[in-house]
Amino acid sequence: MELRTAASPRDVKHYTTDRLREEFLIDDLFHADEIKLVYSHIDRIITGSAVPVAGKLVLTAGEELRADYFLERREMGVINIGGTGVITIDGKDYTVAYKEGMYIGMGAKDISFASVDAANPAKFYLNSAPAHKAYPTVLIKPEGTPEEGVVIVKQENKVELGSLADSNHRTICKYILPGQVESCQLVMGMTKLEEGSVWNTMPCHTHDRRMEVYLYFDMTDDMVVFHYMGEPTETRHIVMRNEQAVISPSWSIHSGCGTRAYTFIWGMVGENQAFDDMDGVAMGDIR
């Protein structure tokens, strides 16, 4: 597990391009037959991936957590951006298809990941945060019929925003949030930009009570996204490529502009779970 310390905005404004990427970019994330985890001191979030090909991958706590098992004191959200896979939790199998997700509650001990087809392996993207209470483990589907242990994203949690004229026509699909999938602090979802739109989260905002991690995907090799971060009056950018993630501290804006439309997964942890608890930044104040 890779460890990342927190960073002060007073220092970040002086970072070189390489230093900025070293601190906040999580590249080279998805590797065949590996679980990769990055532990950030910013709200103790763990961002990671699991790509099972030859067989099952077993999630362990490692030395870094000083725990008997990974979710002894944590909760976790998972979204699959690859082929259909299977997550086994304490002996129960959950089949997780493309863009389906899971919330796994604190106390789940034995967790493993597998692919249905090794030629088209699952790519499980993970966000994990400290937890204080065990909430039910559920499979999350954007569409479908409700059944035991399965939550279908509610229509009111599929929000269409923006316009093509503003280059930000997008649909937000909220997976983990109060009233749909209960958690201690983790909030998670996915935003898809429509063809011809390239901007996300602009006008931008901060939320001092929560940090956030973005995973950009659905990008071809010749595409990039310019991810904007920093204090509103001291912005910086990181060039992102397909299936790379970026850590956004609570004091930072988090916005992106791509060379074409793309999709990204957002995960938030911190003081509250209010999706709309944002401090908007006026367009005239951005520098």
PDB file of C-alpha atoms in Angstrom:
ATOM      1  CA  MET A   1       0.000   0.000   0.000  1.00  0.00           C
ATOM      2  CA  GLU A   2       1.385   3.373  -1.010  1.00  0.00           C
ATOM      3  CA  LEU A   3       1.169   6.179   1.563  1.00  0.00           C
ATOM      4  CA  ARG A   4       0.540   9.845   0.711  1.00  0.00           C
ATOM      5  CA  THR A   5       0.756  12.651   3.285  1.00  0.00           C
ATOM      6  CA  ALA A   6      -1.429  15.773   3.345  1.00  0.00           C
ATOM      7  CA  ALA A   7      -0.264  18.997   1.686  1.00  0.00           C
ATOM      8  CA  SER A   8      -0.747  22.659   2.589  1.00  0.00           C
ATOM      9  CA  PRO A   9      -2.200  25.011  -0.042  1.00  0.00           C
ATOM     10  CA  ARG A  10       0.574  27.464   0.841  1.00  0.00           C
ATOM     11  CA  ASP A  11       3.110  24.901  -0.313  1.00  0.00           C
ATOM     12  CA  VAL A  12       1.200  23.528  -3.298  1.00  0.00           C
ATOM     13  CA  LYS A  13       1.230  26.875  -5.110  1.00  0.00           C
ATOM     14  CA  HIS A  14       5.020  26.492  -5.401  1.00  0.00           C
ATOM     15  CA  TYR A  15       5.054  22.898  -6.691  1.00  0.00           C
ATOM     16  CA  THR A  16       6.603  21.981 -10.023  1.00  0.00           C
ATOM     17  CA  THR A  17       4.607  19.882 -12.486  1.00  0.00           C
ATOM     18  CA  ASP A  18       6.397  16.720 -11.361  1.00  0.00           C
ATOM     19  CA  ARG A  19       5.862  17.435  -7.667  1.00  0.00           C
ATOM     20  CA  LEU A  20       2.172  18.192  -8.217  1.00  0.00           C
ATOM     21  CA  ARG A  21       1.707  14.873 -10.020  1.00  0.00           C
ATOM     22  CA  GLU A  22       3.691  13.016  -7.365  1.00  0.00           C
ATOM     23  CA  GLU A  23       1.462  14.293  -4.567  1.00  0.00           C
ATOM     24  CA  PHE A  24      -2.006  14.104  -6.146  1.00  0.00           C
ATOM     25  CA  LEU A  25      -2.042  11.937  -9.286  1.00  0.00           C
ATOM     26  CA  ILE A  26      -2.634   8.193  -9.000  1.00  0.00           C
ATOM     27  CA  ASP A  27      -1.477   6.812 -12.321  1.00  0.00           C
ATOM     28  CA  ASP A  28      -0.664   3.274 -13.405  1.00  0.00           C
ATOM     29  CA  LEU A  29      -3.655   2.157 -11.336  1.00  0.00           C
ATOM     30  CA  PHE A  30      -5.009  -0.966 -13.034  1.00  0.00           C
ATOM     31  CA  HIS A  31      -2.662  -3.958 -13.292  1.00  0.00           C
ATOM     32  CA  ALA A  32      -3.563  -7.514 -14.241  1.00  0.00           C
ATOM     33  CA  ASP A  33      -3.701  -9.852 -11.239  1.00  0.00           C
ATOM     34  CA  GLU A  34      -2.937  -7.084  -8.766  1.00  0.00           C
ATOM     35  CA  ILE A  35      -4.671  -5.091  -6.051  1.00  0.00           C
ATOM     36  CA  LYS A  36      -3.199  -1.591  -5.884  1.00  0.00           C
ATOM     37  CA  LEU A  37      -3.990   0.687  -2.918  1.00  0.00           C
ATOM     38  CA  VAL A  38      -3.054   4.299  -2.162  1.00  0.00           C
ATOM     39  CA  TYR A  39      -3.618   5.520   1.404  1.00  0.00           C
ATOM     40  CA  SER A  40      -3.971   9.296   1.721  1.00  0.00           C
ATOM     41  CA  HIS A  41      -3.682  11.121   5.040  1.00  0.00           C
ATOM     42  CA  ILE A  42      -6.351  13.473   3.682  1.00  0.00           C
ATOM     43  CA  ASP A  43      -9.410  12.164   5.556  1.00  0.00           C
ATOM     44  CA  ARG A  44      -7.726   8.716   5.565  1.00  0.00           C
ATOM     45  CA  ILE A  45      -9.245   7.698   2.244  1.00  0.00           C
ATOM     46  CA  ILE A  46      -7.882   4.647   0.449  1.00  0.00           C
ATOM     47  CA  THR A  47      -8.154   4.648  -3.339  1.00  0.00           C
ATOM     48  CA  GLY A  48      -7.429   1.459  -5.198  1.00  0.00           C
ATOM     49  CA  SER A  49      -8.116  -1.142  -7.840  1.00  0.00           C
ATOM     50  CA  ALA A  50      -8.384  -4.890  -8.309  1.00  0.00           C
ATOM     51  CA  VAL A  51      -7.956  -6.541 -11.713  1.00  0.00           C
ATOM     52  CA  PRO A  52      -8.377 -10.317 -11.390  1.00  0.00           C
ATOM     53  CA  VAL A  53      -7.390 -12.272 -14.497  1.00  0.00           C
ATOM     54  CA  ALA A  54      -5.751 -15.625 -13.749  1.00  0.00           C
ATOM     55  CA  GLY A  55      -7.701 -16.173 -10.524  1.00  0.00           C
ATOM     56  CA  LYS A  56      -9.086 -14.593  -7.374  1.00  0.00           C
ATOM     57  CA  LEU A  57      -7.487 -11.614  -5.696  1.00  0.00           C
ATOM     58  CA  VAL A  58      -7.833 -11.492  -1.903  1.00  0.00           C
ATOM     59  CA  LEU A  59      -8.036  -8.143  -0.101  1.00  0.00           C
ATOM     60  CA  THR A  60      -5.865  -7.973   3.019  1.00  0.00           C
ATOM     61  CA  ALA A  61      -5.245  -5.212   5.555  1.00  0.00           C
ATOM     62  CA  GLY A  62      -1.471  -5.167   5.204  1.00  0.00           C
ATOM     63  CA  GLU A  63       0.801  -3.691   7.828  1.00  0.00           C
ATOM     64  CA  GLU A  64      -0.348  -0.129   7.163  1.00  0.00           C
ATOM     65  CA  LEU A  65      -3.827  -0.476   8.704  1.00  0.00           C
ATOM     66  CA  ARG A  66      -2.741  -2.314  11.866  1.00  0.00           C
ATOM     67  CA  ALA A  67      -5.992  -4.275  11.595  1.00  0.00           C
ATOM     68  CA  ASP A  68      -6.870  -7.961  11.522  1.00  0.00           C
ATOM     69  CA  TYR A  69      -8.735  -7.480   8.223  1.00  0.00           C
ATOM     70  CA  PHE A  70      -9.256  -4.622   5.776  1.00  0.00           C
ATOM     71  CA  LEU A  71     -12.768  -3.546   6.834  1.00  0.00           C
ATOM     72  CA  GLU A  72     -12.328  -4.057  10.560  1.00  0.00           C
ATOM     73  CA  ARG A  73     -12.674  -0.293  11.068  1.00  0.00           C
ATOM     74  CA  ARG A  74     -13.565   0.765   7.512  1.00  0.00           C
ATOM     75  CA  GLU A  75     -16.274   0.784   4.836  1.00  0.00           C
ATOM     76  CA  MET A  76     -15.774   0.508   1.084  1.00  0.00           C
ATOM     77  CA  GLY A  77     -17.401   1.438  -2.202  1.00  0.00           C
ATOM     78  CA  VAL A  78     -16.633  -0.421  -5.436  1.00  0.00           C
ATOM     79  CA  ILE A  79     -17.543   0.358  -9.062  1.00  0.00           C
ATOM     80  CA  ASN A  80     -16.613  -1.993 -11.902  1.00  0.00           C
ATOM     81  CA  ILE A  81     -15.346  -0.317 -15.086  1.00  0.00           C
ATOM     82  CA  GLY A  82     -14.344  -3.544 -16.864  1.00  0.00           C
ATOM     83  CA  GLY A  83     -15.867  -6.897 -17.761  1.00  0.00           C
ATOM     84  CA  THR A  84     -18.298  -8.692 -15.483  1.00  0.00           C
ATOM     85  CA  GLY A  85     -16.756  -9.815 -12.227  1.00  0.00           C
ATOM     86  CA  VAL A  86     -17.603 -11.494  -8.942  1.00  0.00           C
ATOM     87  CA  ILE A  87     -16.977 -10.068  -5.480  1.00  0.00           C
ATOM     88  CA  THR A  88     -17.110 -12.688  -2.744  1.00  0.00           C
ATOM     89  CA  ILE A  89     -17.838 -11.333   0.731  1.00  0.00           C
ATOM     90  CA  ASP A  90     -17.753 -13.748   3.674  1.00  0.00           C
ATOM     91  CA  GLY A  91     -18.675 -16.623   1.400  1.00  0.00           C
ATOM     92  CA  LYS A  92     -21.443 -14.868  -0.566  1.00  0.00           C
ATOM     93  CA  ASP A  93     -20.937 -14.173  -4.273  1.00  0.00           C
ATOM     94  CA  TYR A  94     -22.095 -10.934  -5.912  1.00  0.00           C
ATOM     95  CA  THR A  95     -21.962 -10.670  -9.714  1.00  0.00           C
ATOM     96  CA  VAL A  96     -20.989  -7.104 -10.626  1.00  0.00           C
ATOM     97  CA  ALA A  97     -21.324  -6.040 -14.262  1.00  0.00           C
ATOM     98  CA  TYR A  98     -19.906  -2.985 -16.065  1.00  0.00           C
ATOM     99  CA  LYS A  99     -20.735   0.263 -14.230  1.00  0.00           C
ATOM    100  CA  GLU A 100     -22.433  -1.634 -11.401  1.00  0.00           C
ATOM    101  CA  GLY A 101     -21.171  -1.095  -7.875  1.00  0.00           C
ATOM    102  CA  MET A 102     -21.183  -2.294  -4.303  1.00  0.00           C
ATOM    103  CA  TYR A 103     -21.212  -0.849  -0.845  1.00  0.00           C
ATOM    104  CA  ILE A 104     -19.409  -3.138   1.599  1.00  0.00           C
ATOM    105  CA  GLY A 105     -20.038  -2.385   5.246  1.00  0.00           C
ATOM    106  CA  MET A 106     -17.639  -2.366   8.174  1.00  0.00           C
ATOM    107  CA  GLY A 107     -17.017  -5.834   9.596  1.00  0.00           C
ATOM    108  CA  ALA A 108     -16.931  -7.769   6.320  1.00  0.00           C
ATOM    109  CA  LYS A 109     -13.900 -10.010   6.797  1.00  0.00           C
ATOM    110  CA  ASP A 110     -13.154 -12.167   3.768  1.00  0.00           C
ATOM    111  CA  ILE A 111     -13.267 -10.206   0.501  1.00  0.00           C
ATOM    112  CA  SER A 112     -12.026 -11.440  -2.866  1.00  0.00           C
ATOM    113  CA  PHE A 113     -12.352 -10.390  -6.487  1.00  0.00           C
ATOM    114  CA  ALA A 114     -12.651 -12.539  -9.631  1.00  0.00           C
ATOM    115  CA  SER A 115     -13.507 -12.134 -13.317  1.00  0.00           C
ATOM    116  CA  VAL A 116     -16.139 -14.091 -15.209  1.00  0.00           C
ATOM    117  CA  ASP A 117     -14.041 -14.005 -18.402  1.00  0.00           C
ATOM    118  CA  ALA A 118     -10.257 -13.716 -18.211  1.00  0.00           C
ATOM    119  CA  ALA A 119     -10.227 -12.347 -21.773  1.00  0.00           C
ATOM    120  CA  ASN A 120     -12.390  -9.439 -20.603  1.00  0.00           C
ATOM    121  CA  PRO A 121     -11.422  -8.996 -16.946  1.00  0.00           C
ATOM    122  CA  ALA A 122     -13.241  -6.933 -14.375  1.00  0.00           C
ATOM    123  CA  LYS A 123     -11.644  -3.669 -13.306  1.00  0.00           C
ATOM    124  CA  PHE A 124     -12.843  -2.948  -9.804  1.00  0.00           C
ATOM    125  CA  TYR A 125     -12.280   0.640  -8.627  1.00  0.00           C
ATOM    126  CA  LEU A 126     -12.246   1.052  -4.837  1.00  0.00           C
ATOM    127  CA  ASN A 127     -12.776   3.877  -2.343  1.00  0.00           C
ATOM    128  CA  SER A 128     -12.545   3.127   1.382  1.00  0.00           C
ATOM    129  CA  ALA A 129     -12.963   5.344   4.447  1.00  0.00           C
ATOM    130  CA  PRO A 130     -12.874   4.909   8.228  1.00  0.00           C
ATOM    131  CA  ALA A 131     -16.234   3.829   9.651  1.00  0.00           C
ATOM    132  CA  HIS A 132     -17.954   3.816  13.051  1.00  0.00           C
ATOM    133  CA  LYS A 133     -21.004   1.661  12.304  1.00  0.00           C
ATOM    134  CA  ALA A 134     -21.821  -1.400  10.206  1.00  0.00           C
ATOM    135  CA  TYR A 135     -24.311  -0.654   7.418  1.00  0.00           C
ATOM    136  CA  PRO A 136     -25.703  -3.377   5.127  1.00  0.00           C
ATOM    137  CA  THR A 137     -23.619  -4.617   2.221  1.00  0.00           C
ATOM    138  CA  VAL A 138     -25.524  -4.187  -1.065  1.00  0.00           C
ATOM    139  CA  LEU A 139     -25.083  -4.554  -4.819  1.00  0.00           C
ATOM    140  CA  ILE A 140     -25.856  -1.288  -6.648  1.00  0.00           C
ATOM    141  CA  LYS A 141     -27.242  -1.212 -10.201  1.00  0.00           C
ATOM    142  CA  PRO A 142     -27.982   1.900 -12.298  1.00  0.00           C
ATOM    143  CA  GLU A 143     -30.925   0.049 -13.898  1.00  0.00           C
ATOM    144  CA  GLY A 144     -32.951  -3.070 -13.150  1.00  0.00           C
ATOM    145  CA  THR A 145     -35.483  -4.630 -10.821  1.00  0.00           C
ATOM    146  CA  PRO A 146     -35.066  -4.388  -7.034  1.00  0.00           C
ATOM    147  CA  GLU A 147     -34.430  -7.647  -5.201  1.00  0.00           C
ATOM    148  CA  GLU A 148     -33.005  -8.715  -1.882  1.00  0.00           C
ATOM    149  CA  GLY A 149     -29.494  -7.348  -1.420  1.00  0.00           C
ATOM    150  CA  VAL A 150     -29.729  -5.215  -4.576  1.00  0.00           C
ATOM    151  CA  VAL A 151     -30.333  -1.456  -4.720  1.00  0.00           C
ATOM    152  CA  ILE A 152     -31.410   0.213  -7.965  1.00  0.00           C
ATOM    153  CA  VAL A 153     -30.356   3.850  -8.324  1.00  0.00           C
ATOM    154  CA  LYS A 154     -33.449   5.992  -7.798  1.00  0.00           C
ATOM    155  CA  GLN A 155     -34.636   8.177 -10.658  1.00  0.00           C
ATOM    156  CA  GLU A 156     -34.130  11.318  -8.559  1.00  0.00           C
ATOM    157  CA  ASN A 157     -30.475  10.319  -8.151  1.00  0.00           C
ATOM    158  CA  LYS A 158     -29.919  10.411 -11.924  1.00  0.00           C
ATOM    159  CA  VAL A 159     -29.521  14.118 -12.540  1.00  0.00           C
ATOM    160  CA  GLU A 160     -29.051  15.711 -15.965  1.00  0.00           C
ATOM    161  CA  LEU A 161     -27.219  19.032 -15.818  1.00  0.00           C
ATOM    162  CA  GLY A 162     -25.613  21.619 -18.073  1.00  0.00           C
ATOM    163  CA  SER A 163     -25.995  22.160 -21.808  1.00  0.00           C
ATOM    164  CA  LEU A 164     -24.120  21.604 -25.026  1.00  0.00           C
ATOM    165  CA  ALA A 165     -23.938  25.391 -25.467  1.00  0.00           C
ATOM    166  CA  ASP A 166     -21.892  25.543 -22.241  1.00  0.00           C
ATOM    167  CA  SER A 167     -19.900  22.400 -23.161  1.00  0.00           C
ATOM    168  CA  ASN A 168     -20.996  20.715 -19.921  1.00  0.00           C
ATOM    169  CA  HIS A 169     -24.070  18.588 -20.726  1.00  0.00           C
ATOM    170  CA  ARG A 170     -23.711  15.650 -18.326  1.00  0.00           C
ATOM    171  CA  THR A 171     -25.613  13.068 -16.312  1.00  0.00           C
ATOM    172  CA  ILE A 172     -24.766  12.443 -12.662  1.00  0.00           C
ATOM    173  CA  CYS A 173     -25.621   9.004 -11.275  1.00  0.00           C
ATOM    174  CA  LYS A 174     -25.395   8.868  -7.478  1.00  0.00           C
ATOM    175  CA  TYR A 175     -24.617   5.396  -6.131  1.00  0.00           C
ATOM    176  CA  ILE A 176     -23.843   5.736  -2.407  1.00  0.00           C
ATOM    177  CA  LEU A 177     -25.587   8.511  -0.483  1.00  0.00           C
ATOM    178  CA  PRO A 178     -28.122   8.903   2.354  1.00  0.00           C
ATOM    179  CA  GLY A 179     -31.634   7.730   1.485  1.00  0.00           C
ATOM    180  CA  GLN A 180     -30.456   5.189  -1.069  1.00  0.00           C
ATOM    181  CA  VAL A 181     -27.370   3.350   0.198  1.00  0.00           C
ATOM    182  CA  GLU A 182     -26.498   4.217   3.778  1.00  0.00           C
ATOM    183  CA  SER A 183     -22.872   4.638   4.803  1.00  0.00           C
ATOM    184  CA  CYS A 184     -20.871   6.224   7.598  1.00  0.00           C
ATOM    185  CA  GLN A 185     -19.197   8.921   5.512  1.00  0.00           C
ATOM    186  CA  LEU A 186     -18.508   7.628   2.002  1.00  0.00           C
ATOM    187  CA  VAL A 187     -20.483   9.186  -0.867  1.00  0.00           C
ATOM    188  CA  MET A 188     -19.832   7.871  -4.353  1.00  0.00           C
ATOM    189  CA  GLY A 189     -21.157   8.124  -7.893  1.00  0.00           C
ATOM    190  CA  MET A 190     -20.426   8.577 -11.582  1.00  0.00           C
ATOM    191  CA  THR A 191     -20.728  11.443 -14.056  1.00  0.00           C
ATOM    192  CA  LYS A 192     -20.920  10.897 -17.816  1.00  0.00           C
ATOM    193  CA  LEU A 193     -20.394  13.768 -20.233  1.00  0.00           C
ATOM    194  CA  GLU A 194     -22.510  13.772 -23.370  1.00  0.00           C
ATOM    195  CA  GLU A 195     -20.951  13.903 -26.826  1.00  0.00           C
ATOM    196  CA  GLY A 196     -19.657  17.395 -27.585  1.00  0.00           C
ATOM    197  CA  SER A 197     -19.311  18.385 -23.914  1.00  0.00           C
ATOM    198  CA  VAL A 198     -15.903  18.512 -22.238  1.00  0.00           C
ATOM    199  CA  TRP A 199     -16.239  20.464 -18.965  1.00  0.00           C
ATOM    200  CA  ASN A 200     -17.091  18.984 -15.590  1.00  0.00           C
ATOM    201  CA  THR A 201     -17.815  20.911 -12.403  1.00  0.00           C
ATOM    202  CA  MET A 202     -17.554  24.347 -13.954  1.00  0.00           C
ATOM    203  CA  PRO A 203     -18.502  26.786 -12.501  1.00  0.00           C
ATOM    204  CA  CYS A 204     -16.327  25.215  -9.836  1.00  0.00           C
ATOM    205  CA  HIS A 205     -16.597  24.949  -6.062  1.00  0.00           C
ATOM    206  CA  THR A 206     -14.833  23.773  -2.941  1.00  0.00           C
ATOM    207  CA  HIS A 207     -16.254  21.997   0.102  1.00  0.00           C
ATOM    208  CA  ASP A 208     -14.125  22.465   3.207  1.00  0.00           C
ATOM    209  CA  ARG A 209     -16.008  19.718   4.984  1.00  0.00           C
ATOM    210  CA  ARG A 210     -15.126  16.972   2.492  1.00  0.00           C
ATOM    211  CA  MET A 211     -12.306  15.858   0.243  1.00  0.00           C
ATOM    212  CA  GLU A 212     -12.799  14.095  -3.067  1.00  0.00           C
ATOM    213  CA  VAL A 213     -11.123  11.671  -5.465  1.00  0.00           C
ATOM    214  CA  TYR A 214     -11.856  11.532  -9.197  1.00  0.00           C
ATOM    215  CA  LEU A 215     -11.200   8.585 -11.522  1.00  0.00           C
ATOM    216  CA  TYR A 216     -11.288   9.536 -15.216  1.00  0.00           C
ATOM    217  CA  PHE A 217     -12.079   6.800 -17.747  1.00  0.00           C
ATOM    218  CA  ASP A 218     -13.880   6.030 -21.036  1.00  0.00           C
ATOM    219  CA  MET A 219     -10.969   7.802 -22.735  1.00  0.00           C
ATOM    220  CA  THR A 220      -9.038   6.755 -25.824  1.00  0.00           C
ATOM    221  CA  ASP A 221      -5.229   6.752 -25.898  1.00  0.00           C
ATOM    222  CA  ASP A 222      -5.082  10.059 -27.764  1.00  0.00           C
ATOM    223  CA  MET A 223      -7.289  11.868 -25.221  1.00  0.00           C
ATOM    224  CA  VAL A 224      -6.368  13.872 -22.139  1.00  0.00           C
ATOM    225  CA  VAL A 225      -8.290  15.700 -19.437  1.00  0.00           C
ATOM    226  CA  PHE A 226      -6.853  18.836 -17.873  1.00  0.00           C
ATOM    227  CA  HIS A 227      -7.815  18.464 -14.210  1.00  0.00           C
ATOM    228  CA  TYR A 228      -7.866  21.817 -12.438  1.00  0.00           C
ATOM    229  CA  MET A 229      -7.052  22.014  -8.744  1.00  0.00           C
ATOM    230  CA  GLY A 230      -5.712  24.438  -6.148  1.00  0.00           C
ATOM    231  CA  GLU A 231      -7.229  27.346  -4.290  1.00  0.00           C
ATOM    232  CA  PRO A 232      -9.657  29.312  -6.492  1.00  0.00           C
ATOM    233  CA  THR A 233      -7.176  32.184  -6.825  1.00  0.00           C
ATOM    234  CA  GLU A 234      -4.127  29.890  -7.201  1.00  0.00           C
ATOM    235  CA  THR A 235      -5.239  27.246  -9.693  1.00  0.00           C
ATOM    236  CA  ARG A 236      -2.969  24.571 -11.121  1.00  0.00           C
ATOM    237  CA  HIS A 237      -3.634  21.718 -13.537  1.00  0.00           C
ATOM    238  CA  ILE A 238      -2.686  18.059 -13.880  1.00  0.00           C
ATOM    239  CA  VAL A 239      -2.863  16.316 -17.255  1.00  0.00           C
ATOM    240  CA  MET A 240      -4.891  13.094 -16.813  1.00  0.00           C
ATOM    241  CA  ARG A 241      -5.108  10.037 -19.040  1.00  0.00           C
ATOM    242  CA  ASN A 242      -7.433   7.058 -19.174  1.00  0.00           C
ATOM    243  CA  GLU A 243      -8.083   5.240 -15.887  1.00  0.00           C
ATOM    244  CA  GLN A 244      -6.045   7.615 -13.756  1.00  0.00           C
ATOM    245  CA  ALA A 245      -7.243   9.063 -10.455  1.00  0.00           C
ATOM    246  CA  VAL A 246      -6.528  12.341  -8.701  1.00  0.00           C
ATOM    247  CA  ILE A 247      -6.786  13.327  -5.029  1.00  0.00           C
ATOM    248  CA  SER A 248      -8.531  16.626  -4.308  1.00  0.00           C
ATOM    249  CA  PRO A 249      -8.070  18.193  -0.838  1.00  0.00           C
ATOM    250  CA  SER A 250     -11.030  19.977   0.715  1.00  0.00           C
ATOM    251  CA  TRP A 251      -9.468  23.399   0.090  1.00  0.00           C
ATOM    252  CA  SER A 252      -9.069  22.735  -3.633  1.00  0.00           C
ATOM    253  CA  ILE A 253     -11.344  23.167  -6.607  1.00  0.00           C
ATOM    254  CA  HIS A 254     -11.801  19.999  -8.688  1.00  0.00           C
ATOM    255  CA  SER A 255     -12.791  20.527 -12.269  1.00  0.00           C
ATOM    256  CA  GLY A 256     -11.784  19.108 -15.606  1.00  0.00           C
ATOM    257  CA  CYS A 257     -11.761  19.861 -19.323  1.00  0.00           C
ATOM    258  CA  GLY A 258     -11.128  17.097 -21.825  1.00  0.00           C
ATOM    259  CA  THR A 259     -10.210  16.923 -25.473  1.00  0.00           C
ATOM    260  CA  ARG A 260     -13.450  14.925 -25.912  1.00  0.00           C
ATOM    261  CA  ALA A 261     -16.276  13.644 -23.743  1.00  0.00           C
ATOM    262  CA  TYR A 262     -15.352  11.227 -20.948  1.00  0.00           C
ATOM    263  CA  THR A 263     -16.723   9.671 -17.757  1.00  0.00           C
ATOM    264  CA  PHE A 264     -15.489   9.985 -14.193  1.00  0.00           C
ATOM    265  CA  ILE A 265     -16.202   8.406 -10.817  1.00  0.00           C
ATOM    266  CA  TRP A 266     -16.243  10.653  -7.786  1.00  0.00           C
ATOM    267  CA  GLY A 267     -15.874   9.606  -4.186  1.00  0.00           C
ATOM    268  CA  MET A 268     -16.143  11.912  -1.177  1.00  0.00           C
ATOM    269  CA  VAL A 269     -15.402  11.469   2.527  1.00  0.00           C
ATOM    270  CA  GLY A 270     -15.251  13.895   5.430  1.00  0.00           C
ATOM    271  CA  GLU A 271     -17.411  15.833   7.848  1.00  0.00           C
ATOM    272  CA  ASN A 272     -20.818  15.274   6.233  1.00  0.00           C
ATOM    273  CA  GLN A 273     -22.605  13.506   3.383  1.00  0.00           C
ATOM    274  CA  ALA A 274     -24.603  16.423   1.973  1.00  0.00           C
ATOM    275  CA  PHE A 275     -24.078  16.285  -1.788  1.00  0.00           C
ATOM    276  CA  ASP A 276     -25.066  19.936  -2.211  1.00  0.00           C
ATOM    277  CA  ASP A 277     -22.834  21.275   0.596  1.00  0.00           C
ATOM    278  CA  MET A 278     -20.613  23.268  -1.723  1.00  0.00           C
ATOM    279  CA  ASP A 279     -18.959  26.683  -1.581  1.00  0.00           C
ATOM    280  CA  GLY A 280     -19.421  28.073  -5.066  1.00  0.00           C
ATOM    281  CA  VAL A 281     -16.689  30.085  -6.745  1.00  0.00           C
ATOM    282  CA  ALA A 282     -17.712  33.014  -8.937  1.00  0.00           C
ATOM    283  CA  MET A 283     -16.298  32.827 -12.446  1.00  0.00           C
ATOM    284  CA  GLY A 284     -14.796  36.286 -11.990  1.00  0.00           C
ATOM    285  CA  ASP A 285     -12.816  35.147  -8.933  1.00  0.00           C
ATOM    286  CA  ILE A 286     -10.940  32.256 -10.544  1.00  0.00           C
ATOM    287  CA  ARG A 287      -7.267  32.855 -11.239  1.00  0.00           C
TER     288      ARG A 287
END
